[in-house]
CSV table of C-alpha atoms in Angstrom, one decimal:
chain,number,residue,atom,x,y,z
A,1,MET,CA,-0.2,-0.2,0.0
A,2,ARG,CA,1.0,3.3,-0.7
A,3,ILE,CA,0.9,6.3,1.7
A,4,GLU,CA,-0.1,9.6,0.2
A,5,LEU,CA,0.0,12.8,2.4
A,6,LEU,CA,-2.7,15.1,2.1
A,7,PRO,CA,-1.1,17.7,-0.4
A,8,GLY,CA,0.4,20.8,1.0
A,9,MET,CA,1.5,19.1,4.3
A,10,THR,CA,4.2,16.4,6.0
A,11,ASN,CA,2.6,14.4,8.4
A,12,VAL,CA,-1.2,14.1,8.0
A,13,VAL,CA,-1.6,11.1,5.9
A,14,ARG,CA,-4.7,10.4,3.2
A,15,PHE,CA,-7.0,7.8,3.7
A,16,PRO,CA,-8.0,6.5,0.4
A,17,VAL,CA,-11.7,6.8,1.1
A,18,GLU,CA,-12.9,6.4,-2.6
A,19,ARG,CA,-11.6,2.9,-1.9
A,20,ARG,CA,-14.2,1.7,0.3
A,21,ALA,CA,-17.2,4.2,-0.2
A,22,ARG,CA,-20.5,2.8,-2.3
A,23,PRO,CA,-20.3,4.2,-5.7
A,24,THR,CA,-22.2,7.4,-6.3
A,25,LEU,CA,-22.3,10.2,-8.9
A,26,GLY,CA,-20.7,12.5,-6.3
A,27,LEU,CA,-17.8,10.2,-5.6
A,28,LEU,CA,-17.1,9.9,-9.4
A,29,ARG,CA,-17.6,13.6,-9.8
A,30,ASP,CA,-14.6,13.6,-6.8
A,31,ILE,CA,-12.2,11.1,-8.5
A,32,ALA,CA,-13.1,11.2,-12.0
A,33,PRO,CA,-10.2,12.8,-14.7
A,34,ASP,CA,-10.0,16.8,-15.1
A,35,VAL,CA,-10.2,17.1,-18.4
A,36,ARG,CA,-7.8,19.3,-18.6
A,37,GLU,CA,-5.1,17.2,-16.9
A,38,VAL,CA,-6.6,15.3,-19.6
A,39,MET,CA,-6.4,17.0,-23.0
A,40,SER,CA,-2.4,17.9,-22.2
A,41,LEU,CA,-2.6,14.5,-21.5
A,42,ALA,CA,-3.7,13.4,-25.4
A,43,GLU,CA,-1.3,15.8,-26.7
A,44,ALA,CA,2.2,15.0,-24.9
A,45,PHE,CA,1.5,11.5,-26.0
A,46,GLY,CA,0.1,12.0,-29.1
A,47,MET,CA,-3.0,10.8,-28.1
A,48,GLU,CA,-6.0,11.2,-30.1
A,49,MET,CA,-8.0,14.2,-27.9
A,50,PRO,CA,-11.7,13.0,-26.5
A,51,ALA,CA,-14.4,13.2,-28.4
A,52,PRO,CA,-16.0,17.4,-27.3
A,53,ASP,CA,-19.1,15.3,-27.2
A,54,LEU,CA,-19.5,12.0,-25.9
A,55,ARG,CA,-21.5,13.0,-23.2
A,56,GLY,CA,-23.8,14.8,-25.2
A,57,ARG,CA,-24.4,12.1,-27.8
A,58,THR,CA,-24.2,9.4,-24.3
A,59,ASP,CA,-27.0,11.3,-23.2
A,60,ALA,CA,-29.4,11.3,-26.2
A,61,ALA,CA,-28.7,7.7,-26.6
A,62,THR,CA,-29.3,6.7,-22.7
A,63,ALA,CA,-32.6,8.7,-23.3
A,64,GLU,CA,-33.6,7.1,-26.5
A,65,HIS,CA,-33.1,3.9,-24.6
A,66,ILE,CA,-35.1,4.6,-21.3
A,67,ALA,CA,-38.3,6.0,-23.8
A,68,THR,CA,-38.2,2.2,-25.4
A,69,ASN,CA,-37.5,-0.3,-23.3
A,70,ALA,CA,-38.7,1.4,-20.1
A,71,PRO,CA,-41.3,-0.3,-17.8
A,72,VAL,CA,-44.3,1.6,-17.1
A,73,THR,CA,-45.2,0.4,-13.4
A,74,PRO,CA,-43.2,3.4,-11.1
A,75,ALA,CA,-41.7,0.5,-8.8
A,76,GLU,CA,-40.3,-1.4,-11.9
A,77,LEU,CA,-39.2,2.2,-13.1
A,78,ALA,CA,-37.5,3.2,-10.7
A,79,ALA,CA,-35.4,0.0,-10.5
A,80,PHE,CA,-34.9,0.0,-13.7
A,81,LEU,CA,-33.2,3.6,-13.5
A,82,ALA,CA,-31.0,2.9,-10.6
A,83,GLU,CA,-29.8,-0.3,-12.3
A,84,LEU,CA,-28.8,1.6,-15.6
A,85,GLU,CA,-27.0,4.9,-13.4
A,86,GLY,CA,-25.7,2.3,-11.0
A,87,ILE,CA,-23.9,0.3,-13.8
A,88,ALA,CA,-22.8,3.8,-16.0
A,89,VAL,CA,-21.1,5.0,-12.3
A,90,ARG,CA,-20.0,1.5,-11.0
A,91,ARG,CA,-17.9,1.2,-14.2
A,92,ALA,CA,-16.6,4.5,-14.3
A,93,ILE,CA,-16.0,4.6,-10.7
A,94,LEU,CA,-13.5,1.1,-11.6
A,95,ALA,CA,-12.2,3.0,-14.7
A,96,CYS,CA,-11.1,6.2,-12.1
A,97,ARG,CA,-9.6,3.5,-9.7
A,98,ASP,CA,-7.1,1.9,-12.2
A,99,ALA,CA,-6.3,4.8,-14.2
A,100,HIS,CA,-5.1,6.4,-10.5
A,101,ASP,CA,-3.4,2.9,-9.7
A,102,ALA,CA,-1.6,3.4,-13.1
A,103,SER,CA,-0.6,6.4,-12.0
A,104,LEU,CA,1.5,5.4,-8.6
A,105,ALA,CA,2.9,1.9,-10.7
A,106,ALA,CA,4.0,4.6,-13.3
A,107,ALA,CA,5.8,7.5,-10.8
A,108,ASP,CA,7.3,4.7,-8.2
A,109,ALA,CA,9.1,3.3,-11.6
A,110,GLN,CA,9.8,6.9,-12.4
A,111,LYS,CA,11.7,6.7,-8.8
A,112,VAL,CA,13.4,3.6,-9.3
A,113,LEU,CA,14.7,4.5,-13.1
A,114,LEU,CA,15.3,8.4,-11.2
A,115,ASP,CA,17.2,6.7,-7.8
A,116,ALA,CA,19.2,3.8,-10.3
A,117,ARG,CA,20.6,7.2,-12.1
A,118,THR,CA,21.5,8.9,-9.5
A,119,ALA,CA,23.2,6.1,-8.1
A,120,GLY,CA,25.5,6.1,-11.2
A,121,SER,CA,24.0,2.2,-12.2
A,122,PHE,CA,24.7,1.5,-15.4
A,123,TRP,CA,22.8,-1.0,-16.8
A,124,THR,CA,19.0,1.5,-17.0
A,125,GLU,CA,18.0,0.6,-19.9
A,126,PRO,CA,15.1,-2.0,-18.8
A,127,LEU,CA,13.9,0.1,-16.0
A,128,GLN,CA,13.6,3.0,-18.3
A,129,GLU,CA,11.7,0.5,-20.4
A,130,LYS,CA,9.6,-0.4,-17.8
A,131,ALA,CA,9.1,2.9,-16.6
A,132,GLU,CA,7.9,3.9,-20.1
A,133,ALA,CA,5.9,1.6,-20.7
A,134,ARG,CA,4.0,1.7,-16.9
A,135,THR,CA,3.8,5.7,-18.1
A,136,ASP,CA,1.9,5.1,-21.5
A,137,ARG,CA,-0.3,2.8,-19.7
A,138,ALA,CA,-1.0,5.2,-17.2
A,139,ALA,CA,-2.0,7.8,-20.1
A,140,VAL,CA,-4.5,4.9,-21.9
A,141,LEU,CA,-6.0,4.3,-18.5
A,142,LEU,CA,-6.4,7.6,-17.2
A,143,LEU,CA,-7.9,8.7,-21.4
A,144,ALA,CA,-10.6,5.4,-21.0
A,145,ALA,CA,-11.9,7.0,-17.7
A,146,HIS,CA,-12.0,10.4,-18.8
A,147,ALA,CA,-14.5,8.8,-21.4
A,148,GLN,CA,-16.0,6.4,-18.6
A,149,ALA,CA,-17.1,9.3,-16.7
A,150,GLU,CA,-18.3,12.1,-19.4
A,151,GLN,CA,-20.5,8.2,-20.3
A,152,ALA,CA,-21.6,8.4,-16.6
A,153,GLU,CA,-22.5,11.9,-16.3
A,154,GLY,CA,-24.0,11.3,-19.7
A,155,VAL,CA,-26.3,8.4,-18.8
A,156,ALA,CA,-27.1,10.2,-15.5
A,157,ARG,CA,-28.2,13.3,-17.2
A,158,ALA,CA,-30.6,11.4,-19.0
A,159,VAL,CA,-32.0,9.4,-15.7
A,160,ALA,CA,-32.4,12.8,-13.8
A,161,LEU,CA,-34.8,13.6,-16.8
A,162,ALA,CA,-37.3,10.3,-16.7
A,163,ARG,CA,-37.1,10.4,-12.6
A,164,HIS,CA,-38.5,13.6,-12.7
A,165,ARG,CA,-40.5,13.0,-15.5
A,166,GLU,CA,-39.4,15.2,-17.8
A,167,PRO,CA,-39.1,15.6,-21.6
A,168,TRP,CA,-35.5,14.7,-23.1
A,169,SER,CA,-34.0,17.8,-25.1
A,170,PRO,CA,-30.1,17.7,-25.8
A,171,ARG,CA,-28.0,20.2,-23.7
A,172,ASP,CA,-27.9,23.9,-24.2
A,173,SER,CA,-25.2,25.1,-22.9
A,174,VAL,CA,-25.6,28.9,-23.6
A,175,ALA,CA,-28.9,28.6,-22.2
A,176,GLU,CA,-27.2,27.0,-18.8
A,177,MET,CA,-24.7,29.6,-18.1
A,178,ASP,CA,-27.3,32.8,-19.2
A,179,PHE,CA,-29.5,31.3,-16.1
A,180,LEU,CA,-26.5,30.7,-14.3
A,181,LEU,CA,-26.1,34.4,-14.6
A,182,ASP,CA,-29.0,35.5,-14.0
A,183,VAL,CA,-29.6,33.2,-10.6
A,184,HIS,CA,-26.0,35.4,-9.6
A,185,ARG,CA,-27.2,39.0,-10.4
A,186,ALA,CA,-30.0,38.2,-8.5
A,187,ALA,CA,-28.5,37.2,-5.3
A,188,GLY,CA,-27.5,40.0,-5.1
């Protein structure tokens, strides 16, 4: 087990609550990769950028799936929606955990390589290959975790609309921003 300290602290050990917590959308939002980090990483490694409309496409596909397959009775509908959201959230949280574990393994391999070079070891090529392989794997898993998190957010939006019996419509980010600005102005 790796000991992680709280950021900015030297004597406070961070307990990884996300490893034991029940998988929820809130937990996913806490551990999901930052899109800026994902974009920078994709550019640095020469990988394909994540699809900017993945959340919207997943939202639309999920809304269509709900419209065609949702049960009629309220109890069955609630169970259907909870299962649909739960599967997407659990899958995304697992992908985020895998990406985090891979990044820790890559950091450990980089540290071993640096220690070997600092000590003056002559045969560091295998260590460098291992560090590069783990770093590449961590990058791939981070992009996959981002995609899973975006898909889970899309599923969650469609499920939330279905729970409130609201008709599905595509997200309008301009209208949402105008609403937030109006609320902010009204608050003073």
